[in-house]
DNA sequence: TTGTGCTATTTGTCCGATCATATCGGCTTT
DNA sequence: AAAGCCGATATGATCGGACAAATAGCACAA
């Protein structure tokens, strides 16, 4: 057991790294009860607040479990959570160095269908804007966007010009901040989508679905269909 | 502008909530430079450290952007990041109240194929254990697991009994902690998988792929095929 | 045996002060 | 005009001290 008496640990980062090291190296196996903050602070030669921050962050990251009086222990089953960044399509494409292009395929304001009313919590007869867009990277289709915007919540959308830039970019400007639900799923390409994405009908499509509320009111619902072979990846 | 002079804000949570409120209500629009920590601390009547923590957390959550000397501003384009919890299948199923059942379909130790060697960084001729398992919820197939375990990194796996409980549960006990890459994608069900998951061949399958390293050495690679209609959802 | 209340312990949070670090902008030098 | 220097300033981190809140585990009562 190397308990590093002399290592000059001085920042919460060092403390964090050292605790992590002891866990990965197996000195502190899953389920182990760690020494208390006071004890660790002494052995590291730092203030308790510093140890606290290190442990708090490790807890946020899913590695530790803490309870008052009960102490801190290594999570028996590392409930690790993965973080996925959800950038705007434009940023996502341009980050790869490719040329981003956007096309508005259709646009039409109509009564919101029942499923959308239920999803966004709209009144009967509420109107919504329905948009279909295609985002492409270096000329190749990248993402097909099927979006609904509630005209109850955002009447200004009816006047907005979505020919030049995507509804996404308009929305982030129009809506300050919001509550979001995202799902990832696999769907079969219907003929229309297959056509736009240069795929065969019925082919599996990686699909993201996102609903946005602002102050409890449904704003927009979108389904994003990605081109063949798309992956959502993260590493930790 | 409601600047809340008298509101008795006392914890970093209150400060955080108040800043968030001003952002969502549009008082502080995206791109706005907000007051410095000292000023805010005074106006809230708390210590600077408290304001600092509130702002730091909001920054971690992707709402603010901070730079020394330049100050803090509301992220012009809210870099949304979603967190997905990646639980063990058993926990995932039992959380819904369903009865979890596990079956080992096949098991076989052989030379690692080239793609796996490349992925895990194994030497030529290295052996690996190949497992196929089925996880079900209340009798209905839930997830098909196609896993490879490097016998170079984990020779003990060859002796392990995967008949009773899944390799996942064995692995979390055997490997202290690790680096992981996860991908989500959509694949077409091949006949074998379709059979196990009660789907039609060619049907879209939501698929997760996970590779795990420990101290730089490839440990295991797994592909998880989910039953029809599976979604990975998060809300924030 | 079983339930109930107390207490010591451990984490959670806050404070106010201090030093560290990055960097914006203006000033100086070339 | 361009390049480089430097001080002012805002965030970043740490410290030591203090009090708050939760609760595990014990003592005690029914």
Short mmCIF file of C-alpha atoms (C1' of nucleotides) in Angstrom, two decimals:
data_model
loop_
_atom_site.label_atom_id
_atom_site.label_comp_id
_atom_site.label_asym_id
_atom_site.label_seq_id
_atom_site.Cartn_x
_atom_site.Cartn_y
_atom_site.Cartn_z
CA UNK A 1 0.00 0.00 0.00
CA UNK A 2 1.44 3.25 -1.09
CA UNK A 3 -0.23 5.94 0.93
CA UNK A 4 1.90 8.75 -0.38
CA UNK A 5 2.91 10.49 2.79
CA UNK A 6 5.36 12.83 1.15
CA UNK A 7 3.73 13.48 -2.20
CA UNK A 8 3.14 17.20 -2.30
CA UNK A 9 -0.54 17.17 -2.99
CA UNK A 10 -1.91 20.63 -2.86
CA UNK A 11 -4.90 21.11 -5.06
CA UNK A 12 -8.31 19.53 -5.14
CA UNK A 13 -7.32 18.16 -8.53
CA UNK A 14 -4.39 16.32 -7.02
CA UNK A 15 -6.57 14.95 -4.27
CA UNK A 16 -9.15 13.86 -6.80
CA UNK A 17 -6.54 12.21 -8.98
CA UNK A 18 -5.04 10.43 -6.03
CA UNK A 19 -8.35 9.08 -4.80
CA UNK A 20 -9.17 7.99 -8.33
CA UNK A 21 -5.81 6.31 -8.61
CA UNK A 22 -6.36 4.30 -5.46
CA UNK A 23 -9.72 3.19 -6.79
CA UNK A 24 -8.50 2.17 -10.24
CA UNK A 25 -5.50 0.43 -8.79
CA UNK A 26 -7.76 -1.55 -6.55
CA UNK A 27 -6.53 -0.29 -3.17
CA UNK A 28 -10.03 0.88 -2.53
CA UNK A 29 -12.29 -1.77 -3.99
CA UNK A 30 -15.95 -1.11 -4.78
CA UNK A 31 -17.93 -0.93 -1.58
CA UNK A 32 -14.95 0.15 0.52
CA UNK A 33 -15.54 2.80 3.11
CA UNK A 34 -13.09 5.65 2.63
CA UNK A 35 -11.49 7.58 5.46
CA UNK A 36 -13.41 10.64 6.60
CA UNK A 37 -12.76 14.07 5.18
CA UNK A 38 -10.87 15.25 8.24
CA UNK A 39 -8.54 12.29 8.17
CA UNK A 40 -7.89 12.57 4.45
CA UNK A 41 -7.34 16.31 4.73
CA UNK A 42 -4.69 15.69 7.34
CA UNK A 43 -2.97 12.94 5.42
CA UNK A 44 -2.93 15.02 2.25
CA UNK A 45 -1.94 18.13 4.14
CA UNK A 46 -4.79 20.24 2.77
CA UNK A 47 -7.92 21.86 4.17
CA UNK A 48 -11.06 19.84 4.57
CA UNK A 49 -12.81 22.05 2.01
CA UNK A 50 -10.31 20.89 -0.57
CA UNK A 51 -10.90 17.22 0.12
CA UNK A 52 -14.61 17.94 0.15
CA UNK A 53 -14.53 19.42 -3.31
CA UNK A 54 -12.53 16.52 -4.69
CA UNK A 55 -14.91 13.98 -3.22
CA UNK A 56 -17.97 15.94 -4.21
CA UNK A 57 -16.89 15.98 -7.83
CA UNK A 58 -16.10 12.28 -7.79
CA UNK A 59 -19.57 11.75 -6.38
CA UNK A 60 -21.11 13.83 -9.16
CA UNK A 61 -19.23 11.73 -11.63
CA UNK A 62 -20.78 8.62 -10.19
CA UNK A 63 -17.73 7.07 -8.56
CA UNK A 64 -18.47 7.61 -4.93
CA UNK A 65 -21.47 7.47 -2.70
CA UNK A 66 -21.71 9.78 0.28
CA UNK A 67 -24.07 9.94 3.21
CA UNK A 68 -23.86 12.02 6.30
CA UNK A 69 -22.69 10.12 9.28
CA UNK A 70 -22.37 6.97 7.17
CA UNK A 71 -19.32 8.25 5.35
CA UNK A 72 -18.07 7.90 1.81
CA UNK A 73 -17.71 4.65 -0.06
CA UNK A 74 -16.74 3.55 -3.52
CA UNK A 75 -19.87 2.88 -5.51
CA UNK A 76 -20.35 -0.88 -5.52
CA UNK A 77 -21.65 -0.75 -9.05
CA UNK A 78 -20.13 2.20 -10.80
CA UNK A 79 -23.29 3.89 -11.96
CA UNK A 80 -21.50 5.72 -14.65
CA UNK A 81 -23.30 8.23 -16.67
CA UNK A 82 -22.18 9.32 -20.04
CA UNK A 83 -22.40 12.86 -21.22
CA UNK A 84 -23.28 13.56 -24.80
CA UNK A 85 -22.92 16.98 -26.25
CA UNK A 86 -25.83 18.02 -28.38
CA UNK A 87 -24.48 20.67 -30.71
CA UNK A 88 -26.35 22.43 -33.47
CA UNK A 89 -26.07 20.52 -36.70
CA UNK A 90 -24.18 23.36 -38.30
CA UNK A 91 -21.54 23.33 -35.59
CA UNK A 92 -21.39 19.55 -35.66
CA UNK A 93 -20.73 19.49 -39.38
CA UNK A 94 -18.38 22.43 -39.53
CA UNK A 95 -16.34 20.94 -36.71
CA UNK A 96 -15.37 18.11 -39.04
CA UNK A 97 -14.19 20.60 -41.62
CA UNK A 98 -17.02 19.83 -44.02
CA UNK A 99 -19.13 22.45 -45.74
CA UNK A 100 -22.54 22.80 -44.17
CA UNK A 101 -25.57 23.28 -46.35
CA UNK A 102 -29.17 23.63 -45.37
CA UNK A 103 -32.36 23.34 -47.36
CA UNK A 104 -35.97 23.96 -46.39
CA UNK A 105 -38.02 21.22 -47.97
CA UNK A 106 -41.49 22.12 -46.85
CA UNK A 107 -43.26 24.50 -44.57
CA UNK A 108 -46.85 24.65 -43.64
CA UNK A 109 -48.97 25.98 -40.80
CA UNK A 110 -51.91 23.86 -39.80
CA UNK A 111 -53.88 22.52 -36.86
CA UNK A 112 -51.70 20.53 -34.54
CA UNK A 113 -52.39 16.80 -34.77
CA UNK A 114 -53.60 15.08 -31.62
CA UNK A 115 -50.32 13.41 -30.71
CA UNK A 116 -48.53 16.74 -30.89
CA UNK A 117 -51.19 18.48 -28.81
CA UNK A 118 -50.79 15.80 -26.19
CA UNK A 119 -47.02 16.04 -26.28
CA UNK A 120 -46.83 19.81 -26.00
CA UNK A 121 -49.93 20.31 -23.92
CA UNK A 122 -51.76 22.41 -26.51
CA UNK A 123 -55.44 23.32 -26.53
CA UNK A 124 -57.81 21.76 -29.01
CA UNK A 125 -57.61 23.55 -32.33
CA UNK A 126 -54.18 25.05 -31.61
CA UNK A 127 -52.10 25.72 -34.70
CA UNK A 128 -48.55 24.67 -35.33
CA UNK A 129 -45.91 25.16 -37.96
CA UNK A 130 -44.64 22.03 -39.62
CA UNK A 131 -41.22 22.13 -41.24
CA UNK A 132 -39.08 19.63 -43.08
CA UNK A 133 -35.42 20.42 -43.62
CA UNK A 134 -32.35 18.73 -44.90
CA UNK A 135 -28.87 19.36 -43.53
CA UNK A 136 -25.95 18.22 -45.60
CA UNK A 137 -22.21 17.96 -45.18
CA UNK A 138 -19.99 18.43 -48.22
CA UNK A 139 -23.00 17.86 -50.43
CA UNK A 140 -23.92 14.54 -48.85
CA UNK A 141 -27.19 14.37 -46.93
CA UNK A 142 -26.47 14.32 -43.23
CA UNK A 143 -29.67 14.84 -41.30
CA UNK A 144 -33.34 15.08 -42.10
CA UNK A 145 -35.26 17.31 -39.70
CA UNK A 146 -38.99 16.99 -39.15
CA UNK A 147 -40.06 19.79 -36.86
CA UNK A 148 -43.21 21.18 -35.30
CA UNK A 149 -43.34 24.57 -33.65
CA UNK A 150 -46.30 25.62 -31.54
CA UNK A 151 -47.74 28.86 -32.90
CA UNK A 152 -49.50 29.35 -29.60
CA UNK A 153 -46.19 29.61 -27.80
CA UNK A 154 -44.27 31.25 -30.62
CA UNK A 155 -46.59 33.17 -32.95
CA UNK A 156 -43.52 34.93 -34.34
CA UNK A 157 -42.47 31.69 -35.98
CA UNK A 158 -45.15 32.16 -38.61
CA UNK A 159 -43.35 35.22 -39.94
CA UNK A 160 -39.85 33.85 -39.58
CA UNK A 161 -37.87 33.03 -42.68
CA UNK A 162 -36.52 29.53 -42.49
CA UNK A 163 -35.22 29.50 -46.05
CA UNK A 164 -31.74 30.67 -45.22
CA UNK A 165 -30.98 29.14 -41.86
CA UNK A 166 -32.51 26.27 -39.93
CA UNK A 167 -35.30 26.58 -37.38
CA UNK A 168 -32.89 25.41 -34.74
CA UNK A 169 -30.77 28.51 -35.07
CA UNK A 170 -33.84 30.70 -35.04
CA UNK A 171 -35.17 28.97 -31.95
CA UNK A 172 -32.06 29.30 -29.82
CA UNK A 173 -32.31 33.02 -30.37
CA UNK A 174 -36.04 33.23 -29.76
CA UNK A 175 -36.32 31.04 -26.66
CA UNK A 176 -34.11 32.02 -23.73
CA UNK A 177 -33.82 28.69 -22.01
CA UNK A 178 -35.94 25.71 -21.62
CA UNK A 179 -36.63 22.23 -20.41
CA UNK A 180 -35.81 19.49 -22.82
CA UNK A 181 -36.43 15.80 -23.25
CA UNK A 182 -34.25 13.89 -25.67
CA UNK A 183 -34.62 10.32 -26.82
CA UNK A 184 -32.49 8.23 -29.09
CA UNK A 185 -34.03 5.36 -30.98
CA UNK A 186 -33.81 3.33 -34.14
CA UNK A 187 -36.50 3.69 -36.78
CA UNK A 188 -37.07 2.32 -40.27
CA UNK A 189 -36.64 4.82 -43.08
CA UNK A 190 -39.94 5.62 -44.72
CA UNK A 191 -39.79 6.24 -48.49
CA UNK A 192 -39.68 10.01 -48.20
CA UNK A 193 -36.88 10.07 -45.65
CA UNK A 194 -35.02 7.32 -47.46
CA UNK A 195 -35.16 9.45 -50.58
CA UNK A 196 -33.73 12.51 -48.93
CA UNK A 197 -31.03 10.61 -47.09
CA UNK A 198 -30.09 8.43 -50.07
CA UNK A 199 -31.03 5.28 -48.23
CA UNK A 200 -33.25 2.34 -49.01
CA UNK A 201 -36.77 2.35 -47.61
CA UNK A 202 -36.92 0.28 -44.46
CA UNK A 203 -33.23 0.73 -43.73
CA UNK A 204 -32.46 1.42 -40.05
CA UNK A 205 -32.07 5.08 -39.21
CA UNK A 206 -30.52 6.45 -36.07
CA UNK A 207 -33.10 8.90 -34.82
CA UNK A 208 -33.18 11.56 -32.14
CA UNK A 209 -36.38 13.03 -30.80
CA UNK A 210 -36.43 16.22 -28.85
CA UNK A 211 -39.24 18.08 -27.15
CA UNK A 212 -38.77 21.49 -25.63
CA UNK A 213 -40.84 23.34 -23.08
CA UNK A 214 -40.47 26.84 -21.77
CA UNK A 215 -42.00 27.69 -18.45
CA UNK A 216 -44.17 24.62 -18.69
CA UNK A 217 -45.52 25.38 -22.16
CA UNK A 218 -44.69 23.16 -25.08
CA UNK A 219 -42.62 25.00 -27.68
CA UNK A 220 -41.33 22.60 -30.24
CA UNK A 221 -40.99 18.94 -31.07
CA UNK A 222 -38.47 17.64 -33.54
CA UNK A 223 -37.38 14.34 -34.99
CA UNK A 224 -33.90 14.16 -36.44
CA UNK A 225 -33.11 11.32 -38.82
CA UNK A 226 -29.43 10.73 -39.41
CA UNK A 227 -27.79 9.39 -42.51
CA UNK A 228 -26.56 5.81 -42.76
CA UNK A 229 -23.84 4.82 -40.34
CA UNK A 230 -24.30 7.69 -37.91
CA UNK A 231 -23.07 7.08 -34.37
CA UNK A 232 -23.38 9.03 -31.21
CA UNK A 233 -20.18 8.44 -29.32
CA UNK A 234 -18.71 9.41 -26.01
CA UNK A 235 -15.69 8.44 -24.02
CA UNK A 236 -14.97 8.72 -20.33
CA UNK B 1 -36.07 44.78 -13.93
CA UNK B 2 -36.57 43.02 -10.68
CA UNK B 3 -33.22 42.92 -8.96
CA UNK B 4 -34.50 41.41 -5.74
CA UNK B 5 -32.86 43.66 -3.19
CA UNK B 6 -34.66 42.23 -0.20
CA UNK B 7 -35.06 38.56 -1.14
CA UNK B 8 -33.29 36.62 1.58
CA UNK B 9 -30.97 34.61 -0.57
CA UNK B 10 -28.55 32.70 1.53
CA UNK B 11 -27.38 29.55 -0.10
CA UNK B 12 -25.56 28.85 -3.31
CA UNK B 13 -28.70 27.05 -4.43
CA UNK B 14 -30.72 30.23 -4.07
CA UNK B 15 -28.12 32.21 -5.94
CA UNK B 16 -28.07 29.61 -8.68
CA UNK B 17 -31.84 29.55 -8.94
CA UNK B 18 -31.99 33.31 -9.08
CA UNK B 19 -29.41 33.60 -11.81
CA UNK B 20 -31.18 30.86 -13.73
CA UNK B 21 -34.46 32.67 -13.31
CA UNK B 22 -33.08 35.86 -14.73
CA UNK B 23 -31.78 33.96 -17.71
CA UNK B 24 -34.95 32.05 -18.45
CA UNK B 25 -37.07 35.14 -17.97
CA UNK B 26 -34.94 36.96 -20.46
CA UNK B 27 -33.47 39.65 -18.18
CA UNK B 28 -30.07 38.31 -19.06
CA UNK B 29 -30.24 37.38 -22.70
CA UNK B 30 -27.72 35.05 -24.35
CA UNK B 31 -24.42 36.80 -24.79
CA UNK B 32 -25.03 39.21 -21.92
CA UNK B 33 -22.09 39.94 -19.66
CA UNK B 34 -23.22 39.54 -16.13
CA UNK B 35 -21.95 41.41 -13.07
CA UNK B 36 -18.73 40.24 -11.45
CA UNK B 37 -18.67 37.87 -8.53
CA UNK B 38 -17.90 40.59 -6.03
CA UNK B 39 -20.79 42.73 -7.14
CA UNK B 40 -23.23 39.83 -7.17
CA UNK B 41 -22.04 38.65 -3.79
CA UNK B 42 -22.74 42.07 -2.36
CA UNK B 43 -26.17 42.36 -3.96
CA UNK B 44 -27.14 38.89 -2.76
CA UNK B 45 -25.60 39.46 0.62
CA UNK B 46 -23.43 36.33 0.52
CA UNK B 47 -19.73 35.56 0.32
CA UNK B 48 -17.99 35.56 -3.02
CA UNK B 49 -17.26 31.84 -2.65
CA UNK B 50 -20.98 31.20 -2.61
CA UNK B 51 -21.61 33.11 -5.80
CA UNK B 52 -18.60 31.38 -7.27
CA UNK B 53 -20.02 27.97 -6.61
CA UNK B 54 -23.39 28.87 -8.08
CA UNK B 55 -21.80 30.24 -11.23
CA UNK B 56 -19.36 27.37 -11.49
CA UNK B 57 -22.17 24.85 -11.44
CA UNK B 58 -24.15 26.79 -14.01
CA UNK B 59 -21.03 26.80 -16.15
CA UNK B 60 -20.65 23.04 -15.77
CA UNK B 61 -24.24 22.68 -16.84
CA UNK B 62 -23.48 24.59 -20.01
CA UNK B 63 -25.43 27.79 -19.31
CA UNK B 64 -22.63 30.21 -18.66
CA UNK B 65 -19.24 30.89 -20.09
CA UNK B 66 -16.51 32.21 -17.85
CA UNK B 67 -13.10 33.57 -18.56
CA UNK B 68 -10.68 35.24 -16.24
CA UNK B 69 -10.59 38.93 -16.59
CA UNK B 70 -13.22 38.78 -19.34
CA UNK B 71 -15.98 37.94 -16.88
CA UNK B 72 -19.02 35.72 -17.07
CA UNK B 73 -21.58 35.74 -19.83
CA UNK B 74 -24.67 33.80 -20.77
CA UNK B 75 -23.71 31.22 -23.38
CA UNK B 76 -24.79 32.63 -26.71
CA UNK B 77 -25.65 29.18 -27.94
CA UNK B 78 -26.52 26.99 -25.01
CA UNK B 79 -24.14 24.10 -25.46
CA UNK B 80 -26.58 21.48 -24.40
CA UNK B 81 -25.17 18.31 -23.05
CA UNK B 82 -27.31 15.43 -22.04
CA UNK B 83 -26.42 12.91 -19.41
CA UNK B 84 -27.46 9.35 -19.86
CA UNK B 85 -27.20 6.89 -17.08
CA UNK B 86 -25.78 3.58 -18.15
CA UNK B 87 -27.03 1.06 -15.63
CA UNK B 88 -26.55 -2.67 -15.64
CA UNK B 89 -29.32 -4.41 -17.51
CA UNK B 90 -30.48 -6.16 -14.38
CA UNK B 91 -30.89 -2.89 -12.51
CA UNK B 92 -32.53 -1.28 -15.52
CA UNK B 93 -35.13 -4.03 -15.76
CA UNK B 94 -35.76 -4.46 -12.08
CA UNK B 95 -36.25 -0.71 -11.73
CA UNK B 96 -39.37 -1.02 -13.86
CA UNK B 97 -40.71 -3.71 -11.55
CA UNK B 98 -40.31 -6.45 -14.12
CA UNK B 99 -38.72 -9.81 -13.39
CA UNK B 100 -35.21 -10.06 -14.79
CA UNK B 101 -34.05 -13.25 -16.40
CA UNK B 102 -30.73 -14.05 -17.96
CA UNK B 103 -29.64 -16.80 -20.29
CA UNK B 104 -26.22 -17.70 -21.64
CA UNK B 105 -26.69 -18.66 -25.28
CA UNK B 106 -23.16 -19.51 -26.31
CA UNK B 107 -19.66 -19.38 -25.00
CA UNK B 108 -16.47 -20.10 -26.73
CA UNK B 109 -12.80 -19.22 -26.36
CA UNK B 110 -10.91 -18.67 -29.57
CA UNK B 111 -8.36 -16.52 -31.31
CA UNK B 112 -9.42 -12.90 -31.38
CA UNK B 113 -10.50 -11.77 -34.85
CA UNK B 114 -8.51 -8.97 -36.44
CA UNK B 115 -11.05 -6.21 -35.85
CA UNK B 116 -11.15 -7.06 -32.16
CA UNK B 117 -7.38 -7.16 -31.89
CA UNK B 118 -7.25 -3.72 -33.46
CA UNK B 119 -9.94 -2.40 -31.19
CA UNK B 120 -8.48 -3.70 -27.96
CA UNK B 121 -4.84 -3.47 -28.95
CA UNK B 122 -4.14 -7.20 -28.63
CA UNK B 123 -1.09 -9.05 -29.92
CA UNK B 124 -1.35 -11.37 -32.89
CA UNK B 125 -2.67 -14.74 -31.84
CA UNK B 126 -4.20 -13.44 -28.61
CA UNK B 127 -7.17 -15.41 -27.37
CA UNK B 128 -10.53 -14.05 -26.38
CA UNK B 129 -13.74 -15.33 -24.89
CA UNK B 130 -16.84 -14.84 -27.01
CA UNK B 131 -20.21 -14.85 -25.27
CA UNK B 132 -23.77 -14.44 -26.41
CA UNK B 133 -26.44 -13.76 -23.82
CA UNK B 134 -30.07 -12.85 -23.68
CA UNK B 135 -31.57 -10.62 -21.03
CA UNK B 136 -35.32 -10.64 -20.65
CA UNK B 137 -37.92 -8.69 -18.72
CA UNK B 138 -41.06 -10.49 -17.55
CA UNK B 139 -40.33 -13.24 -20.03
CA UNK B 140 -40.08 -10.92 -23.03
CA UNK B 141 -36.67 -10.57 -24.70
CA UNK B 142 -35.13 -7.26 -23.76
CA UNK B 143 -31.53 -7.19 -24.82
CA UNK B 144 -29.20 -9.42 -26.78
CA UNK B 145 -25.58 -9.18 -25.68
CA UNK B 146 -22.68 -10.08 -27.93
CA UNK B 147 -19.51 -9.83 -25.89
CA UNK B 148 -15.80 -10.41 -26.26
CA UNK B 149 -13.44 -10.56 -23.31
CA UNK B 150 -9.68 -10.47 -23.76
CA UNK B 151 -8.14 -13.50 -22.12
CA UNK B 152 -4.81 -11.73 -22.18
CA UNK B 153 -6.11 -9.06 -19.84
CA UNK B 154 -8.45 -11.30 -17.88
CA UNK B 155 -7.33 -14.93 -17.96
CA UNK B 156 -9.65 -15.58 -15.02
CA UNK B 157 -12.61 -15.13 -17.34
CA UNK B 158 -11.93 -18.53 -18.86
CA UNK B 159 -12.78 -20.18 -15.55
CA UNK B 160 -15.69 -17.93 -14.67
CA UNK B 161 -19.19 -19.31 -14.72
CA UNK B 162 -21.45 -17.13 -16.80
CA UNK B 163 -24.39 -19.50 -16.64
CA UNK B 164 -26.04 -17.94 -13.63
CA UNK B 165 -25.30 -14.25 -13.97
CA UNK B 166 -24.20 -12.06 -16.86
CA UNK B 167 -20.61 -11.24 -17.77
CA UNK B 168 -21.34 -7.62 -17.00
CA UNK B 169 -21.87 -8.37 -13.35
CA UNK B 170 -18.76 -10.50 -13.25
CA UNK B 171 -16.72 -7.79 -14.91
CA UNK B 172 -17.68 -4.98 -12.58
CA UNK B 173 -16.36 -7.13 -9.77
CA UNK B 174 -13.22 -8.21 -11.57
CA UNK B 175 -12.15 -4.86 -13.04
CA UNK B 176 -11.75 -2.06 -10.52
CA UNK B 177 -12.32 0.86 -12.79
CA UNK B 178 -11.79 1.66 -16.35
CA UNK B 179 -11.92 3.86 -19.39
CA UNK B 180 -14.90 3.39 -21.59
CA UNK B 181 -16.10 4.37 -25.03
CA UNK B 182 -19.79 4.07 -25.75
CA UNK B 183 -21.57 4.50 -29.07
CA UNK B 184 -25.22 4.40 -29.93
CA UNK B 185 -26.27 3.47 -33.41
CA UNK B 186 -29.01 1.86 -35.43
CA UNK B 187 -28.38 -1.50 -37.04
CA UNK B 188 -30.45 -3.97 -39.01
CA UNK B 189 -31.37 -7.15 -37.17
CA UNK B 190 -29.56 -10.13 -38.60
CA UNK B 191 -31.53 -13.39 -38.61
CA UNK B 192 -29.97 -14.70 -35.41
CA UNK B 193 -30.57 -11.57 -33.42
CA UNK B 194 -34.03 -11.13 -34.88
CA UNK B 195 -34.85 -14.62 -33.71
CA UNK B 196 -33.77 -14.03 -30.16
CA UNK B 197 -35.44 -10.65 -29.91
CA UNK B 198 -38.66 -11.75 -31.63
CA UNK B 199 -38.16 -9.33 -34.45
CA UNK B 200 -38.13 -9.61 -38.21
CA UNK B 201 -34.77 -9.86 -39.95
CA UNK B 202 -33.71 -6.46 -41.25
CA UNK B 203 -35.81 -4.61 -38.70
CA UNK B 204 -34.05 -1.59 -37.15
CA UNK B 205 -32.41 -2.31 -33.81
CA UNK B 206 -31.24 0.27 -31.35
CA UNK B 207 -27.70 -0.78 -30.60
CA UNK B 208 -25.09 0.24 -28.08
CA UNK B 209 -21.45 -0.58 -28.46
CA UNK B 210 -19.07 -0.36 -25.56
CA UNK B 211 -15.34 -0.89 -25.35
CA UNK B 212 -13.52 -0.91 -22.05
CA UNK B 213 -9.85 -0.42 -21.28
CA UNK B 214 -8.05 -0.68 -17.99
CA UNK B 215 -4.73 1.05 -17.63
CA UNK B 216 -4.47 1.27 -21.39
CA UNK B 217 -5.11 -2.41 -22.04
CA UNK B 218 -8.23 -3.52 -23.87
CA UNK B 219 -10.47 -5.59 -21.62
CA UNK B 220 -13.78 -6.15 -23.29
CA UNK B 221 -15.91 -5.13 -26.20
CA UNK B 222 -19.64 -5.59 -26.25
CA UNK B 223 -22.53 -4.94 -28.57
CA UNK B 224 -25.96 -4.67 -27.00
CA UNK B 225 -28.99 -5.08 -29.22
CA UNK B 226 -32.24 -3.83 -27.75
CA UNK B 227 -35.72 -5.13 -28.43
CA UNK B 228 -38.15 -3.31 -30.69
CA UNK B 229 -39.17 0.15 -29.59
CA UNK B 230 -36.33 0.73 -27.14
CA UNK B 231 -35.47 4.33 -26.41
CA UNK B 232 -32.69 5.94 -24.50
CA UNK B 233 -34.22 8.98 -22.88
CA UNK B 234 -33.08 11.85 -20.75
CA UNK B 235 -34.60 15.05 -19.54
CA UNK B 236 -33.01 18.21 -18.26
"C1'" DT C 1 -38.18 -8.50 21.94
"C1'" DT C 2 -39.34 -4.33 20.01
"C1'" DG C 3 -39.84 0.35 19.62
"C1'" DT C 4 -38.18 5.10 20.75
"C1'" DG C 5 -35.33 8.83 21.68
"C1'" DC C 6 -30.68 10.69 22.18
"C1'" DT C 7 -26.01 11.67 20.79
"C1'" DA C 8 -21.81 11.50 18.48
"C1'" DT C 9 -20.12 11.51 14.02
"C1'" DT C 10 -19.85 12.66 9.25
"C1'" DT C 11 -20.91 15.27 5.39
"C1'" DG C 12 -22.90 19.84 3.69
"C1'" DT C 13 -22.52 24.61 3.40
"C1'" DC C 14 -21.00 29.21 4.29
"C1'" DC C 15 -17.78 32.90 5.44
"C1'" DG C 16 -14.06 36.21 4.78
"C1'" DA C 17 -9.54 36.55 3.64
"C1'" DT C 18 -5.57 35.58 0.78
"C1'" DC C 19 -2.91 34.21 -2.93
"C1'" DA C 20 -2.73 32.36 -7.86
"C1'" DT C 21 -3.53 32.76 -12.69
"C1'" DA C 22 -5.12 34.29 -16.94
"C1'" DT C 23 -5.78 38.03 -19.94
"C1'" DC C 24 -7.73 42.52 -21.68
"C1'" DG C 25 -6.08 46.94 -23.05
"C1'" DG C 26 -3.29 50.48 -22.90
"C1'" DC C 27 1.55 51.97 -23.13
"C1'" DT C 28 6.09 51.72 -24.82
"C1'" DT C 29 9.41 50.51 -27.98
"C1'" DT C 30 10.96 49.42 -32.41
"C1'" DA D 1 2.19 51.02 -37.67
"C1'" DA D 2 3.46 46.69 -35.50
"C1'" DA D 3 5.30 44.13 -31.77
"C1'" DG D 4 6.09 43.42 -27.23
"C1'" DC D 5 5.60 44.65 -22.22
"C1'" DC D 6 3.00 45.34 -18.12
"C1'" DG D 7 -0.43 46.55 -14.79
"C1'" DA D 8 -5.33 46.24 -13.58
"C1'" DT D 9 -8.94 43.17 -13.04
"C1'" DA D 10 -11.93 39.11 -12.97
"C1'" DT D 11 -12.13 34.45 -12.10
"C1'" DG D 12 -9.86 30.19 -9.76
"C1'" DA D 13 -8.45 27.94 -5.71
"C1'" DT D 14 -7.17 27.37 -0.92
"C1'" DC D 15 -7.42 27.87 4.02
"C1'" DG D 16 -9.23 27.49 8.67
"C1'" DG D 17 -13.04 28.16 11.20
"C1'" DA D 18 -17.85 27.73 12.17
"C1'" DC D 19 -22.45 26.06 12.20
"C1'" DA D 20 -26.23 23.06 10.01
"C1'" DA D 21 -28.34 18.79 8.90
"C1'" DA D 22 -28.74 14.04 8.56
"C1'" DT D 23 -28.39 9.69 10.63
"C1'" DA D 24 -26.11 5.20 12.46
"C1'" DG D 25 -25.94 3.11 16.40
"C1'" DC D 26 -26.45 2.92 21.17
"C1'" DA D 27 -29.08 3.24 25.51
"C1'" DC D 28 -33.17 2.75 27.46
"C1'" DA D 29 -38.03 1.98 28.06
"C1'" DA D 30 -42.24 -0.64 27.18
#
